Amino acid sequence: MKDFLSPEISQQEQWQLVKQHLNYAYQNSPFYKQIFKENAIDISAIKNETDFRQIPITAKEDLQLHNLDFLAVDYTEVIDHVTTSGTLGNPVNFMLNEADLQRLTYNEYESFKIAGVTKNDVVQITTTLDRRFMAGMAYYLGLRKLGAGVIRTGSGLPGLQWDSIQRFKPKFLVAVPSFLLKLIDYARQNNIDYKNSSVKGVICIGESLLNENLEDSALRKRIRELWEIELFSTYASTEMATAFTECELHKGNHILPNLIYTEILDESGNPVENGEVGELVVTPLQVESMPLIRYATGDMLMKIEGNCNCGRSSARIGAVIGRKKQMLKIKGTSLYPQHIQEAMNALEISDYIIEAKNDEFGNDLVILKISEEVKLSPLEIQLKLRDQLQIKLEIQQISASALFQKKFPKESRKPIIFHDLRSI
Amino acid sequence: MKDFLSPEISQQEQWQLVKQHLNYAYQNSPFYKQIFKENAIDISAIKNETDFRQIPITAKEDLQLHNLDFLAVDYTEVIDHVTTSGTLGNPVNFMLNEADLQRLTYNEYESFKIAGVTKNDVVQITTTLDRRFMAGMAYYLGLRKLGAGVIRTGSGLPGLQWDSIQRFKPKFLVAVPSFLLKLIDYARQNNIDYKNSSVKGVICIGESLLNENLEDSALRKRIRELWEIELFSTYASTEMATAFTECELHKGNHILPNLIYTEILDESGNPVENGEVGELVVTPLQVESMPLIRYATGDMLMKIEGNCNCGRSSARIGAVIGRKKQMLKIKGTSLYPQHIQEAMNALEISDYIIEAKNDEFGNDLVILKISEEVKLSPLEIQLKLRDQLQIKLEIQQISASALFQKKFPKESRKPIIFHDLRSI
């Protein structure tokens, strides 16, 4: 197993890793060799953050259009072929070699430690290890390195989840937060004493547990009212191959500065002030197969500098406020689908999707489609949302089965709540 | 990574491993300590196969009733918690520590080599890594050690499978044979040129590709008529933690004698002659967490001694003729559900299940339930089966959806074709 520097590295050490990474990419990645040549970039002259910003941004489209040009190792070295989830279009292929799998292992090992998981704990993974999903395997590998016990149940199947909880008594779950609501429902319907189960904490994925002000999101509040377990927020993506994880203080997701160099940029590409929202741009460090430099995640969030009271010196990031491309403009008001989701969570409504279209003038038209089984009337929902979001949304009722089909496409690894049908 | 002797070991070397295993179990397994004491077994006195047969058989019921007594390592050492599939009753828990995971890795590494997979190949795993399934993870770990490329697609979802085949060009699949029929159907319906895809071979699991005479089963013939790819039979189970794999000659599944000691026994517990069918009794070697000694698999099959023309000296086993407990007696004729399955495959009918009940006199009553969508009439099927099996089966038509629900219970890892409702 490869050795990695601990996450508690100095800025100077991180800068060394960044420089190594730039050199590696220049020597091995056809895509970056080309970028560096075209832009006449001399790596040895990059000495600080300002110099670093001379390197062009890499966009998702670059990965889509030039996928194999990003490969920096011999193709026969590739072990794991995965894809991104395809939230913003066609999934992109990603490849990992043995060293990348070791890095991924180390990354989750450190992440689970931040959430307080130890060798003596048993953890049930309720997300899939299938469907070309990087994170599922990352959890498994990290927990194995930690020496913790693992139960691979996979996604869905509340009955199997509870059977596994009762058989193996896990202390932690890895889960999508809204799936916890399904687990609670199932437990209630089947007289399972979920409040006294072995489960004490959940490493969460895919949905935000923090709101913009680093307070509990409506979803976290709702779950915690029903089931008093500790919920840990995480943030990650296939492209980053790195996870950001909440510590026990729940004040943002800790960055692993030995594995990723982060920038938060405004519309013009300049760094925003500490605590301001901007787009996260990442340079994942020590990646061999598909190194990325200044990859624009599209995720809007803020960085929190300074020591955390948990004792870690690494900066943290806040909740994803929205995806840059998903920004909605409704009669002059800008907002992200996440804002609508947060408001719907506060109303305790889960059975809905959000559709964005262009109206005849090319403006954004947003329709909230809710299940006919939702108890509040469309008008009531409209009024409550207007109070909270200052906008009036069009609301349509659709059948529960039509909603299910739109929200859970058969081959997707996660529910699709926001459907963006706008032309680009 | 632990070192293992190569599978090409002498009988004497295997005997050393057996003795080590007995000593290990005696010292660490509460269950076997008790067994050895109760039966006054002196391990040092066990010098040959006849002595070895003094050790009592371990049955599935022992594992069900005394699950934790089998654990021979500290509970905190356990990494992977899995369960058996539960074909014969409630699933049994199995546990693996780090050494067991390394053994499992090595086991599949050797198995894939027997089937001819190399570092330069890409393999798509179309079985799940979830649902507490040992084999799914074993495939992944073995392929990683081999250095092959892996695509984790998981089970079902023909669309995702073909998307993955077209994206990543795998040379091999890991698949349940009858799922290949579904893949072919999907390809035809969606104009995918499956005959010219990258796929050249399939490592098969869960269904027999050989009949009793070591010839191609009806299922293998049917697939090969539609798609000329090479199919490799394998045989494995959670309890054995070892796989038996066909080489390119397709004449039985090779035993890995460094990982498993095998006996084929008759009703009285005596070894059958070479080439005769009996129950497979296994002693998986070098297992740490839950060592088993003389575990009766319930599977009826034959061993083929002697060198294989592929150059390997290890013995092979033939197809599973049936599960001991699933034997059916119909008006004096004994047969296994597998015989009915083989006959149905020859008729190219997949949409059916077999139900066994007791009639009012306690005799076996077998009902073949077929989908209303099957084109042959119940009478035609009955006549054709009578010709082949020499028995007249009761046949019932049920709706396609009722059949689907019985055959694919939501939480099962595989289709359930045989439903045994007989009292024991």
mmCIF file of N, CA, C and O in Angstrom, chain A residues 179-247:
data_model
loop_
_atom_site.group_PDB
_atom_site.id
_atom_site.type_symbol
_atom_site.label_atom_id
_atom_site.label_comp_id
_atom_site.label_asym_id
_atom_site.label_seq_id
_atom_site.Cartn_x
_atom_site.Cartn_y
_atom_site.Cartn_z
ATOM 1 N N PHE A 179 -33.455 8.385 1.861
ATOM 2 C CA PHE A 179 -33.706 6.948 2.017
ATOM 3 C C PHE A 179 -33.936 6.596 3.494
ATOM 4 O O PHE A 179 -34.652 5.636 3.806
ATOM 5 N N LEU A 180 -33.370 7.400 4.383
ATOM 6 C CA LEU A 180 -33.611 7.158 5.815
ATOM 7 C C LEU A 180 -35.091 7.317 6.142
ATOM 8 O O LEU A 180 -35.631 6.603 6.995
ATOM 9 N N LEU A 181 -35.757 8.244 5.450
ATOM 10 C CA LEU A 181 -37.207 8.415 5.667
ATOM 11 C C LEU A 181 -37.948 7.154 5.234
ATOM 12 O O LEU A 181 -38.910 6.735 5.882
ATOM 13 N N LYS A 182 -37.482 6.530 4.153
ATOM 14 C CA LYS A 182 -38.087 5.274 3.690
ATOM 15 C C LYS A 182 -37.848 4.162 4.707
ATOM 16 O O LYS A 182 -38.732 3.339 4.965
ATOM 17 N N LEU A 183 -36.644 4.134 5.272
ATOM 18 C CA LEU A 183 -36.333 3.105 6.285
ATOM 19 C C LEU A 183 -37.221 3.270 7.515
ATOM 20 O O LEU A 183 -37.687 2.293 8.096
ATOM 21 N N ILE A 184 -37.442 4.525 7.904
ATOM 22 C CA ILE A 184 -38.305 4.790 9.066
ATOM 23 C C ILE A 184 -39.736 4.342 8.762
ATOM 24 O O ILE A 184 -40.364 3.659 9.578
ATOM 25 N N ASP A 185 -40.234 4.692 7.576
ATOM 26 C CA ASP A 185 -41.591 4.271 7.163
ATOM 27 C C ASP A 185 -41.737 2.757 7.239
ATOM 28 O O ASP A 185 -42.716 2.234 7.783
ATOM 29 N N TYR A 186 -40.754 2.064 6.663
ATOM 30 C CA TYR A 186 -40.814 0.604 6.628
ATOM 31 C C TYR A 186 -40.792 0.043 8.058
ATOM 32 O O TYR A 186 -41.541 -0.881 8.380
ATOM 33 N N ALA A 187 -39.954 0.615 8.889
ATOM 34 C CA ALA A 187 -39.847 0.132 10.270
ATOM 35 C C ALA A 187 -41.184 0.295 10.988
ATOM 36 O O ALA A 187 -41.654 -0.609 11.686
ATOM 37 N N ARG A 188 -41.813 1.438 10.790
ATOM 38 C CA ARG A 188 -43.108 1.691 11.438
ATOM 39 C C ARG A 188 -44.168 0.714 10.965
ATOM 40 O O ARG A 188 -44.946 0.188 11.758
ATOM 41 N N GLN A 189 -44.180 0.481 9.645
ATOM 42 C CA GLN A 189 -45.194 -0.418 9.087
ATOM 43 C C GLN A 189 -44.975 -1.864 9.494
ATOM 44 O O GLN A 189 -45.893 -2.673 9.460
ATOM 45 N N ASN A 190 -43.737 -2.202 9.865
ATOM 46 C CA ASN A 190 -43.430 -3.591 10.189
ATOM 47 C C ASN A 190 -43.058 -3.783 11.658
ATOM 48 O O ASN A 190 -42.428 -4.773 12.024
ATOM 49 N N ASN A 191 -43.473 -2.800 12.466
ATOM 50 C CA ASN A 191 -43.241 -2.885 13.915
ATOM 51 C C ASN A 191 -41.790 -3.165 14.282
ATOM 52 O O ASN A 191 -41.504 -3.980 15.160
ATOM 53 N N ILE A 192 -40.890 -2.517 13.583
ATOM 54 C CA ILE A 192 -39.479 -2.625 13.953
ATOM 55 C C ILE A 192 -39.151 -1.457 14.874
ATOM 56 O O ILE A 192 -39.471 -0.309 14.577
ATOM 57 N N ASP A 193 -38.552 -1.774 16.020
ATOM 58 C CA ASP A 193 -38.253 -0.742 17.012
ATOM 59 C C ASP A 193 -36.999 0.018 16.584
ATOM 60 O O ASP A 193 -35.927 -0.116 17.159
ATOM 61 N N TYR A 194 -37.177 0.835 15.545
ATOM 62 C CA TYR A 194 -36.001 1.476 14.937
ATOM 63 C C TYR A 194 -35.294 2.433 15.881
ATOM 64 O O TYR A 194 -34.092 2.627 15.800
ATOM 65 N N LYS A 195 -36.062 2.999 16.828
ATOM 66 C CA LYS A 195 -35.436 3.976 17.736
ATOM 67 C C LYS A 195 -34.411 3.309 18.647
ATOM 68 O O LYS A 195 -33.538 3.972 19.189
ATOM 69 N N ASN A 196 -34.552 2.025 18.857
ATOM 70 C CA ASN A 196 -33.585 1.307 19.697
ATOM 71 C C ASN A 196 -32.715 0.347 18.899
ATOM 72 O O ASN A 196 -32.202 -0.624 19.443
ATOM 73 N N SER A 197 -32.547 0.608 17.606
ATOM 74 C CA SER A 197 -31.695 -0.274 16.794
ATOM 75 C C SER A 197 -30.229 0.014 17.114
ATOM 76 O O SER A 197 -29.903 0.940 17.859
ATOM 77 N N SER A 198 -29.352 -0.784 16.520
ATOM 78 C CA SER A 198 -27.904 -0.601 16.734
ATOM 79 C C SER A 198 -27.371 0.664 16.070
ATOM 80 O O SER A 198 -26.288 1.135 16.401
ATOM 81 N N VAL A 199 -28.138 1.221 15.124
ATOM 82 C CA VAL A 199 -27.634 2.342 14.313
ATOM 83 C C VAL A 199 -27.545 3.627 15.125
ATOM 84 O O VAL A 199 -28.538 4.065 15.716
ATOM 85 N N LYS A 200 -26.349 4.214 15.151
ATOM 86 C CA LYS A 200 -26.155 5.470 15.895
ATOM 87 C C LYS A 200 -25.779 6.640 14.987
ATOM 88 O O LYS A 200 -25.929 7.798 15.378
ATOM 89 N N GLY A 201 -25.277 6.332 13.813
ATOM 90 C CA GLY A 201 -24.855 7.425 12.926
ATOM 91 C C GLY A 201 -24.948 7.031 11.463
ATOM 92 O O GLY A 201 -24.944 5.849 11.132
ATOM 93 N N VAL A 202 -25.053 8.045 10.603
ATOM 94 C CA VAL A 202 -25.156 7.795 9.165
ATOM 95 C C VAL A 202 -24.209 8.722 8.407
ATOM 96 O O VAL A 202 -24.222 9.937 8.613
ATOM 97 N N ILE A 203 -23.375 8.131 7.558
ATOM 98 C CA ILE A 203 -22.542 8.912 6.658
ATOM 99 C C ILE A 203 -23.416 9.157 5.431
ATOM 100 O O ILE A 203 -23.781 8.222 4.724
ATOM 101 N N CYS A 204 -23.768 10.411 5.205
ATOM 102 C CA CYS A 204 -24.763 10.723 4.176
ATOM 103 C C CYS A 204 -24.118 11.132 2.864
ATOM 104 O O CYS A 204 -23.012 11.649 2.836
ATOM 105 N N ILE A 205 -24.858 10.908 1.797
ATOM 106 C CA ILE A 205 -24.352 11.184 0.452
ATOM 107 C C ILE A 205 -25.477 11.723 -0.417
ATOM 108 O O ILE A 205 -26.636 11.317 -0.263
ATOM 109 N N GLY A 206 -25.167 12.681 -1.255
ATOM 110 C CA GLY A 206 -26.084 13.057 -2.324
ATOM 111 C C GLY A 206 -27.083 14.157 -2.019
ATOM 112 O O GLY A 206 -27.633 14.741 -2.941
ATOM 113 N N GLU A 207 -27.367 14.409 -0.771
ATOM 114 C CA GLU A 207 -28.318 15.471 -0.438
ATOM 115 C C GLU A 207 -27.725 16.307 0.689
ATOM 116 O O GLU A 207 -26.999 15.782 1.532
ATOM 117 N N SER A 208 -28.106 17.544 0.700
ATOM 118 C CA SER A 208 -27.458 18.464 1.620
ATOM 119 C C SER A 208 -28.068 18.406 3.022
ATOM 120 O O SER A 208 -29.283 18.348 3.183
ATOM 121 N N LEU A 209 -27.208 18.404 4.008
ATOM 122 C CA LEU A 209 -27.671 18.418 5.402
ATOM 123 C C LEU A 209 -27.479 19.779 6.031
ATOM 124 O O LEU A 209 -27.886 20.025 7.163
ATOM 125 N N LEU A 210 -26.811 20.652 5.275
ATOM 126 C CA LEU A 210 -26.579 22.008 5.762
ATOM 127 C C LEU A 210 -27.284 22.972 4.832
ATOM 128 O O LEU A 210 -27.369 22.726 3.628
ATOM 129 N N ASN A 211 -27.767 24.079 5.372
ATOM 130 C CA ASN A 211 -28.275 25.101 4.472
ATOM 131 C C ASN A 211 -27.178 26.145 4.224
ATOM 132 O O ASN A 211 -26.027 25.955 4.664
ATOM 133 N N GLU A 212 -27.525 27.216 3.539
ATOM 134 C CA GLU A 212 -26.522 28.205 3.155
ATOM 135 C C GLU A 212 -25.794 28.814 4.342
ATOM 136 O O GLU A 212 -24.671 29.265 4.232
ATOM 137 N N ASN A 213 -26.489 28.847 5.494
ATOM 138 C CA ASN A 213 -25.881 29.479 6.675
ATOM 139 C C ASN A 213 -25.222 28.478 7.605
ATOM 140 O O ASN A 213 -25.027 28.750 8.795
ATOM 141 N N LEU A 214 -24.907 27.296 7.069
ATOM 142 C CA LEU A 214 -24.276 26.225 7.847
ATOM 143 C C LEU A 214 -25.142 25.747 9.003
ATOM 144 O O LEU A 214 -24.651 25.198 9.988
ATOM 145 N N GLU A 215 -26.438 25.964 8.896
ATOM 146 C CA GLU A 215 -27.361 25.400 9.879
ATOM 147 C C GLU A 215 -27.940 24.108 9.309
ATOM 148 O O GLU A 215 -27.820 23.836 8.124
ATOM 149 N N ASP A 216 -28.616 23.354 10.161
ATOM 150 C CA ASP A 216 -29.240 22.112 9.691
ATOM 151 C C ASP A 216 -30.236 22.407 8.578
ATOM 152 O O ASP A 216 -31.059 23.317 8.698
ATOM 153 N N SER A 217 -30.191 21.616 7.513
ATOM 154 C CA SER A 217 -31.189 21.758 6.453
ATOM 155 C C SER A 217 -32.516 21.199 6.946
ATOM 156 O O SER A 217 -32.573 20.486 7.951
ATOM 157 N N ALA A 218 -33.587 21.525 6.208
ATOM 158 C CA ALA A 218 -34.915 21.027 6.592
ATOM 159 C C ALA A 218 -34.926 19.502 6.604
ATOM 160 O O ALA A 218 -35.569 18.868 7.436
ATOM 161 N N LEU A 219 -34.173 18.898 5.668
ATOM 162 C CA LEU A 219 -34.134 17.438 5.578
ATOM 163 C C LEU A 219 -33.497 16.833 6.833
ATOM 164 O O LEU A 219 -33.997 15.860 7.405
ATOM 165 N N ARG A 220 -32.370 17.416 7.264
ATOM 166 C CA ARG A 220 -31.721 16.890 8.480
ATOM 167 C C ARG A 220 -32.658 17.036 9.679
ATOM 168 O O ARG A 220 -32.806 16.115 10.472
ATOM 169 N N LYS A 221 -33.301 18.185 9.779
ATOM 170 C CA LYS A 221 -34.226 18.412 10.911
ATOM 171 C C LYS A 221 -35.334 17.365 10.911
ATOM 172 O O LYS A 221 -35.669 16.797 11.950
ATOM 173 N N ARG A 222 -35.889 17.137 9.714
ATOM 174 C CA ARG A 222 -37.021 16.224 9.589
ATOM 175 C C ARG A 222 -36.620 14.802 10.012
ATOM 176 O O ARG A 222 -37.349 14.120 10.741
ATOM 177 N N ILE A 223 -35.447 14.348 9.537
ATOM 178 C CA ILE A 223 -34.986 13.001 9.907
ATOM 179 C C ILE A 223 -34.734 12.927 11.406
ATOM 180 O O ILE A 223 -35.168 11.997 12.082
ATOM 181 N N ARG A 224 -34.058 13.948 11.933
ATOM 182 C CA ARG A 224 -33.658 13.923 13.345
ATOM 183 C C ARG A 224 -34.868 13.977 14.282
ATOM 184 O O ARG A 224 -34.812 13.485 15.412
ATOM 185 N N GLU A 225 -35.952 14.579 13.798
ATOM 186 C CA GLU A 225 -37.171 14.593 14.626
ATOM 187 C C GLU A 225 -37.752 13.193 14.783
ATOM 188 O O GLU A 225 -38.350 12.845 15.798
ATOM 189 N N LEU A 226 -37.565 12.388 13.714
ATOM 190 C CA LEU A 226 -38.136 11.040 13.711
ATOM 191 C C LEU A 226 -37.200 10.000 14.300
ATOM 192 O O LEU A 226 -37.616 8.980 14.834
ATOM 193 N N TRP A 227 -35.906 10.249 14.176
ATOM 194 C CA TRP A 227 -34.907 9.231 14.543
ATOM 195 C C TRP A 227 -33.654 9.969 15.015
ATOM 196 O O TRP A 227 -32.968 10.583 14.205
ATOM 197 N N GLU A 228 -33.376 9.895 16.296
ATOM 198 C CA GLU A 228 -32.280 10.690 16.857
ATOM 199 C C GLU A 228 -30.922 10.053 16.635
ATOM 200 O O GLU A 228 -30.291 9.561 17.578
ATOM 201 N N ILE A 229 -30.494 10.026 15.384
ATOM 202 C CA ILE A 229 -29.174 9.508 15.074
ATOM 203 C C ILE A 229 -28.325 10.648 14.552
ATOM 204 O O ILE A 229 -28.839 11.677 14.131
ATOM 205 N N GLU A 230 -27.007 10.439 14.583
ATOM 206 C CA GLU A 230 -26.112 11.504 14.132
ATOM 207 C C GLU A 230 -25.936 11.400 12.616
ATOM 208 O O GLU A 230 -25.666 10.326 12.096
ATOM 209 N N LEU A 231 -26.102 12.511 11.917
ATOM 210 C CA LEU A 231 -25.980 12.507 10.462
ATOM 211 C C LEU A 231 -24.734 13.281 10.044
ATOM 212 O O LEU A 231 -24.555 14.429 10.466
ATOM 213 N N PHE A 232 -23.890 12.645 9.257
ATOM 214 C CA PHE A 232 -22.675 13.286 8.778
ATOM 215 C C PHE A 232 -22.828 13.613 7.304
ATOM 216 O O PHE A 232 -23.083 12.723 6.488
ATOM 217 N N SER A 233 -22.644 14.868 6.970
ATOM 218 C CA SER A 233 -22.700 15.305 5.581
ATOM 219 C C SER A 233 -21.384 14.952 4.879
ATOM 220 O O SER A 233 -20.315 15.000 5.498
ATOM 221 N N THR A 234 -21.467 14.558 3.618
ATOM 222 C CA THR A 234 -20.262 14.429 2.799
ATOM 223 C C THR A 234 -20.528 15.076 1.443
ATOM 224 O O THR A 234 -21.674 15.273 1.058
ATOM 225 N N TYR A 235 -19.451 15.383 0.757
ATOM 226 C CA TYR A 235 -19.540 15.972 -0.581
ATOM 227 C C TYR A 235 -18.432 15.341 -1.397
ATOM 228 O O TYR A 235 -17.299 15.241 -0.935
ATOM 229 N N ALA A 236 -18.743 14.870 -2.568
ATOM 230 C CA ALA A 236 -17.741 14.199 -3.402
ATOM 231 C C ALA A 236 -18.252 14.125 -4.832
ATOM 232 O O ALA A 236 -19.419 14.399 -5.093
ATOM 233 N N SER A 237 -17.363 13.763 -5.746
ATOM 234 C CA SER A 237 -17.800 13.464 -7.104
ATOM 235 C C SER A 237 -16.762 12.589 -7.756
ATOM 236 O O SER A 237 -15.614 12.516 -7.300
ATOM 237 N N THR A 238 -17.171 11.898 -8.812
ATOM 238 C CA THR A 238 -16.264 11.000 -9.520
ATOM 239 C C THR A 238 -15.036 11.761 -10.002
ATOM 240 O O THR A 238 -13.903 11.302 -9.833
ATOM 241 N N GLU A 239 -15.260 12.938 -10.596
ATOM 242 C CA GLU A 239 -14.155 13.701 -11.160
ATOM 243 C C GLU A 239 -13.125 14.054 -10.084
ATOM 244 O O GLU A 239 -11.925 14.033 -10.330
ATOM 245 N N MET A 240 -13.592 14.384 -8.880
ATOM 246 C CA MET A 240 -12.685 14.797 -7.807
ATOM 247 C C MET A 240 -11.970 13.605 -7.193
ATOM 248 O O MET A 240 -10.880 13.733 -6.656
ATOM 249 N N ALA A 241 -12.610 12.443 -7.203
ATOM 250 C CA ALA A 241 -12.056 11.237 -6.575
ATOM 251 C C ALA A 241 -11.627 11.524 -5.140
ATOM 252 O O ALA A 241 -10.656 10.963 -4.645
ATOM 253 N N THR A 242 -12.338 12.405 -4.515
ATOM 254 C CA THR A 242 -11.991 12.852 -3.175
ATOM 255 C C THR A 242 -13.282 13.207 -2.454
ATOM 256 O O THR A 242 -14.195 13.734 -3.079
ATOM 257 N N ALA A 243 -13.336 12.889 -1.160
ATOM 258 C CA ALA A 243 -14.542 13.206 -0.398
ATOM 259 C C ALA A 243 -14.251 14.276 0.647
ATOM 260 O O ALA A 243 -13.159 14.341 1.198
ATOM 261 N N PHE A 244 -15.225 15.130 0.886
ATOM 262 C CA PHE A 244 -15.170 16.150 1.927
ATOM 263 C C PHE A 244 -16.181 15.714 2.985
ATOM 264 O O PHE A 244 -17.353 15.497 2.643
ATOM 265 N N THR A 245 -15.761 15.610 4.231
ATOM 266 C CA THR A 245 -16.617 14.988 5.239
ATOM 267 C C THR A 245 -16.745 15.840 6.495
ATOM 268 O O THR A 245 -15.779 16.450 6.943
ATOM 269 N N GLU A 246 -17.938 15.846 7.036
ATOM 270 C CA GLU A 246 -18.232 16.578 8.257
ATOM 271 C C GLU A 246 -17.641 15.887 9.477
ATOM 272 O O GLU A 246 -17.757 14.669 9.603
ATOM 273 N N CYS A 247 -17.097 16.654 10.388
ATOM 274 C CA CYS A 247 -16.670 16.093 11.672
ATOM 275 C C CYS A 247 -17.852 16.170 12.643
ATOM 276 O O CYS A 247 -18.947 16.596 12.276
#
